[in-house]
């Protein structure tokens, strides 16, 4: 109870199962309400997770992996699935066959819900960031267009009077500052 984990044991040769009172409480049941039967346990595991659990257990018993641990969903009495972290270890006979499998279940639903909210926020931030980047690119393009409209003649596409005036002032200041001669030619195109 102190660890907020439920304990389980599965005797593989006889299919006898022990499920602790805390294990049953995590799923909303009293000790008397939930039978110590393998089928009752497996029926509450989400079908996708049951397949994975049995496959990982087989790999563990075949000694393809050194530990058994997974996260799975188990149906609570209230009809919702709870996320459970399952850990287990086997005892082996002299021939190297597993004959007992025991471990713990810890309810990690709150953590999984928090992780899902964080993932949603990350997606939202990424979407907003992309939208802002597109808007920034659009604003830059509009600014370039406005700059062109402010300095170019719309009909001819050449610099307008304002742009000419700014260029002349800058060139005149440079000429005065460095004592260089300055020439100016003006052509009017009608």
Tab-separated table of C-alpha atoms in Angstrom:
chain	number	residue	atom	x	y	z
A	1	UNK	CA	0.000	0.000	0.000
A	2	UNK	CA	2.836	2.357	0.814
A	3	UNK	CA	4.353	2.007	-2.653
A	4	UNK	CA	0.954	2.446	-4.361
A	5	UNK	CA	1.796	-0.649	-6.342
A	6	UNK	CA	-0.149	-3.833	-6.680
A	7	UNK	CA	1.610	-7.179	-6.581
A	8	UNK	CA	0.863	-10.203	-8.730
A	9	UNK	CA	2.121	-13.732	-9.140
A	10	UNK	CA	1.431	-16.248	-11.887
A	11	UNK	CA	2.348	-19.910	-11.432
A	12	UNK	CA	2.986	-20.818	-15.048
A	13	UNK	CA	2.648	-24.589	-14.723
A	14	UNK	CA	-0.803	-24.479	-13.084
A	15	UNK	CA	-2.062	-21.045	-14.266
A	16	UNK	CA	-2.738	-20.123	-10.619
A	17	UNK	CA	-2.733	-16.391	-10.069
A	18	UNK	CA	-2.414	-14.225	-6.985
A	19	UNK	CA	-3.465	-10.565	-7.213
A	20	UNK	CA	-2.885	-8.419	-4.141
A	21	UNK	CA	-5.622	-6.354	-2.515
A	22	UNK	CA	-3.837	-3.151	-3.612
A	23	UNK	CA	-3.665	-4.469	-7.205
A	24	UNK	CA	-7.457	-4.906	-7.161
A	25	UNK	CA	-8.042	-1.507	-5.503
A	26	UNK	CA	-6.129	0.226	-8.311
A	27	UNK	CA	-8.858	-1.067	-10.637
A	28	UNK	CA	-11.735	-0.121	-8.328
A	29	UNK	CA	-12.445	-3.556	-6.841
A	30	UNK	CA	-12.375	-4.958	-3.351
A	31	UNK	CA	-10.411	-8.121	-2.695
A	32	UNK	CA	-13.564	-10.255	-2.736
A	33	UNK	CA	-15.002	-8.698	-5.935
A	34	UNK	CA	-12.152	-9.591	-8.261
A	35	UNK	CA	-11.212	-13.267	-8.681
A	36	UNK	CA	-7.627	-14.501	-8.609
A	37	UNK	CA	-7.925	-15.955	-12.098
A	38	UNK	CA	-5.675	-15.449	-15.096
A	39	UNK	CA	-8.644	-15.002	-17.456
A	40	UNK	CA	-10.173	-12.266	-15.255
A	41	UNK	CA	-6.854	-10.410	-15.276
A	42	UNK	CA	-6.234	-10.788	-19.003
A	43	UNK	CA	-9.820	-9.778	-19.906
A	44	UNK	CA	-9.229	-6.342	-18.369
A	45	UNK	CA	-6.035	-5.677	-20.365
A	46	UNK	CA	-6.545	-3.613	-23.524
A	47	UNK	CA	-6.527	-6.080	-26.484
A	48	UNK	CA	-3.576	-4.361	-28.201
A	49	UNK	CA	-1.580	-4.372	-24.982
A	50	UNK	CA	-2.438	-7.990	-24.154
A	51	UNK	CA	-0.870	-9.154	-27.421
A	52	UNK	CA	2.235	-7.099	-26.703
A	53	UNK	CA	2.430	-8.297	-23.101
A	54	UNK	CA	2.206	-11.974	-24.081
A	55	UNK	CA	4.798	-11.503	-26.839
A	56	UNK	CA	7.212	-9.716	-24.481
A	57	UNK	CA	6.664	-12.408	-21.835
A	58	UNK	CA	7.463	-15.143	-24.380
A	59	UNK	CA	10.631	-13.296	-25.404
A	60	UNK	CA	11.575	-12.935	-21.750
A	61	UNK	CA	10.961	-16.623	-21.006
A	62	UNK	CA	12.958	-17.573	-24.096
A	63	UNK	CA	15.728	-15.412	-22.590
A	64	UNK	CA	15.797	-13.030	-25.550
A	65	UNK	CA	15.549	-10.190	-23.042
A	66	UNK	CA	16.951	-9.829	-19.546
A	67	UNK	CA	13.997	-8.017	-17.977
A	68	UNK	CA	10.259	-7.788	-18.295
A	69	UNK	CA	8.800	-4.293	-18.125
A	70	UNK	CA	6.118	-2.508	-20.109
A	71	UNK	CA	3.368	0.095	-19.927
A	72	UNK	CA	-0.132	-1.147	-20.642
A	73	UNK	CA	-3.767	-0.164	-20.263
A	74	UNK	CA	-6.063	-2.047	-17.898
A	75	UNK	CA	-9.809	-1.512	-17.682
A	76	UNK	CA	-10.930	0.076	-14.414
A	77	UNK	CA	-14.283	-0.757	-12.866
A	78	UNK	CA	-15.575	2.701	-13.902
A	79	UNK	CA	-15.094	1.828	-17.598
A	80	UNK	CA	-11.946	3.866	-18.197
A	81	UNK	CA	-8.535	2.474	-18.970
A	82	UNK	CA	-5.759	3.114	-16.472
A	83	UNK	CA	-2.146	3.196	-17.553
A	84	UNK	CA	-0.114	0.675	-15.604
A	85	UNK	CA	3.625	0.146	-15.468
A	86	UNK	CA	4.135	-3.600	-15.239
A	87	UNK	CA	7.359	-5.160	-14.040
A	88	UNK	CA	8.034	-8.828	-13.582
A	89	UNK	CA	10.653	-11.457	-12.972
A	90	UNK	CA	10.577	-15.219	-13.356
A	91	UNK	CA	11.941	-18.109	-11.402
A	92	UNK	CA	13.540	-20.860	-13.490
A	93	UNK	CA	13.859	-24.606	-12.918
A	94	UNK	CA	17.063	-26.641	-13.425
A	95	UNK	CA	16.165	-27.139	-17.100
A	96	UNK	CA	16.012	-23.368	-17.634
A	97	UNK	CA	12.202	-23.177	-17.918
A	98	UNK	CA	10.248	-20.436	-16.205
A	99	UNK	CA	7.806	-21.820	-13.648
A	100	UNK	CA	6.810	-18.669	-11.711
A	101	UNK	CA	6.305	-15.130	-12.843
A	102	UNK	CA	5.809	-12.345	-10.296
A	103	UNK	CA	5.941	-8.607	-10.205
A	104	UNK	CA	4.140	-5.340	-9.656
A	105	UNK	CA	1.690	-2.976	-11.275
A	106	UNK	CA	1.974	0.762	-10.656
A	107	UNK	CA	-0.728	3.183	-11.792
A	108	UNK	CA	0.938	5.790	-14.038
A	109	UNK	CA	-2.282	7.249	-15.485
A	110	UNK	CA	-1.619	10.759	-14.147
A	111	UNK	CA	1.854	10.764	-15.704
A	112	UNK	CA	0.505	9.534	-19.065
A	113	UNK	CA	-2.232	12.200	-19.060
A	114	UNK	CA	0.372	14.860	-18.285
A	115	UNK	CA	2.631	13.557	-21.072
A	116	UNK	CA	-0.316	13.665	-23.490
A	117	UNK	CA	-1.074	17.285	-22.531
A	118	UNK	CA	2.574	18.234	-22.974
A	119	UNK	CA	2.623	16.528	-26.388
A	120	UNK	CA	-0.528	18.427	-27.396
A	121	UNK	CA	1.087	21.705	-26.316
A	122	UNK	CA	4.246	20.890	-28.271
A	123	UNK	CA	2.165	20.238	-31.410
A	124	UNK	CA	0.233	23.468	-30.832
A	125	UNK	CA	3.464	25.428	-30.366
A	126	UNK	CA	4.930	23.892	-33.530
A	127	UNK	CA	1.788	24.734	-35.503
A	128	UNK	CA	1.771	28.307	-34.178
A	129	UNK	CA	5.471	28.664	-34.868
A	130	UNK	CA	4.955	27.536	-38.463
A	131	UNK	CA	2.021	29.930	-38.868
A	132	UNK	CA	4.109	32.802	-37.460
A	133	UNK	CA	6.997	31.946	-39.770
A	134	UNK	CA	4.647	31.991	-42.767
A	135	UNK	CA	3.208	35.327	-41.632
A	136	UNK	CA	6.721	36.733	-41.167
A	137	UNK	CA	7.687	35.653	-44.677
A	138	UNK	CA	4.485	37.197	-46.027
A	139	UNK	CA	5.146	40.456	-44.147
A	140	UNK	CA	8.705	40.598	-45.462
A	141	UNK	CA	7.421	40.142	-49.002
A	142	UNK	CA	4.836	42.887	-48.442
A	143	UNK	CA	7.505	45.193	-46.978
A	144	UNK	CA	9.691	44.649	-50.035
A	145	UNK	CA	6.680	45.452	-52.214
A	146	UNK	CA	5.945	48.609	-50.203
A	147	UNK	CA	9.576	49.711	-50.434
A	148	UNK	CA	9.451	49.208	-54.177
A	149	UNK	CA	6.200	51.154	-54.431
A	150	UNK	CA	7.692	53.992	-52.354
A	151	UNK	CA	10.816	54.332	-54.519
A	152	UNK	CA	9.808	53.086	-57.981
A	153	UNK	CA	7.564	54.514	-60.614
A	154	UNK	CA	4.674	52.102	-61.077
A	155	UNK	CA	4.439	52.692	-64.824
A	156	UNK	CA	8.103	52.566	-65.858
A	157	UNK	CA	9.616	50.491	-63.042
A	158	UNK	CA	12.474	52.987	-62.590
A	159	UNK	CA	13.323	55.044	-59.495
A	160	UNK	CA	10.828	57.802	-58.731
A	161	UNK	CA	11.453	61.429	-57.711
A	162	UNK	CA	11.622	60.570	-53.986
A	163	UNK	CA	14.279	57.909	-54.555
A	164	UNK	CA	16.224	60.289	-56.790
A	165	UNK	CA	16.094	62.996	-54.104
A	166	UNK	CA	17.381	60.607	-51.403
A	167	UNK	CA	20.196	59.385	-53.655
A	168	UNK	CA	21.176	62.942	-54.580
A	169	UNK	CA	21.335	64.021	-50.926
A	170	UNK	CA	23.538	61.080	-49.982
A	171	UNK	CA	25.831	61.603	-52.975
A	172	UNK	CA	26.093	65.358	-52.281
A	173	UNK	CA	27.000	64.721	-48.629
A	174	UNK	CA	29.685	62.250	-49.694
A	175	UNK	CA	31.077	64.703	-52.259
A	176	UNK	CA	31.297	67.491	-49.675
A	177	UNK	CA	32.783	65.231	-47.001
A	178	UNK	CA	35.562	63.863	-49.230
A	179	UNK	CA	36.032	66.944	-51.425
A	180	UNK	CA	35.242	65.059	-54.621
A	181	UNK	CA	33.731	66.712	-57.675
A	182	UNK	CA	30.112	65.973	-58.466
A	183	UNK	CA	28.291	65.870	-61.793
A	184	UNK	CA	24.598	65.620	-62.323
A	185	UNK	CA	22.589	64.824	-65.421
A	186	UNK	CA	18.804	64.820	-65.511
A	187	UNK	CA	16.705	63.337	-68.282
A	188	UNK	CA	12.963	63.700	-68.310
A	189	UNK	CA	11.079	60.935	-70.070
A	190	UNK	CA	7.533	61.682	-71.182
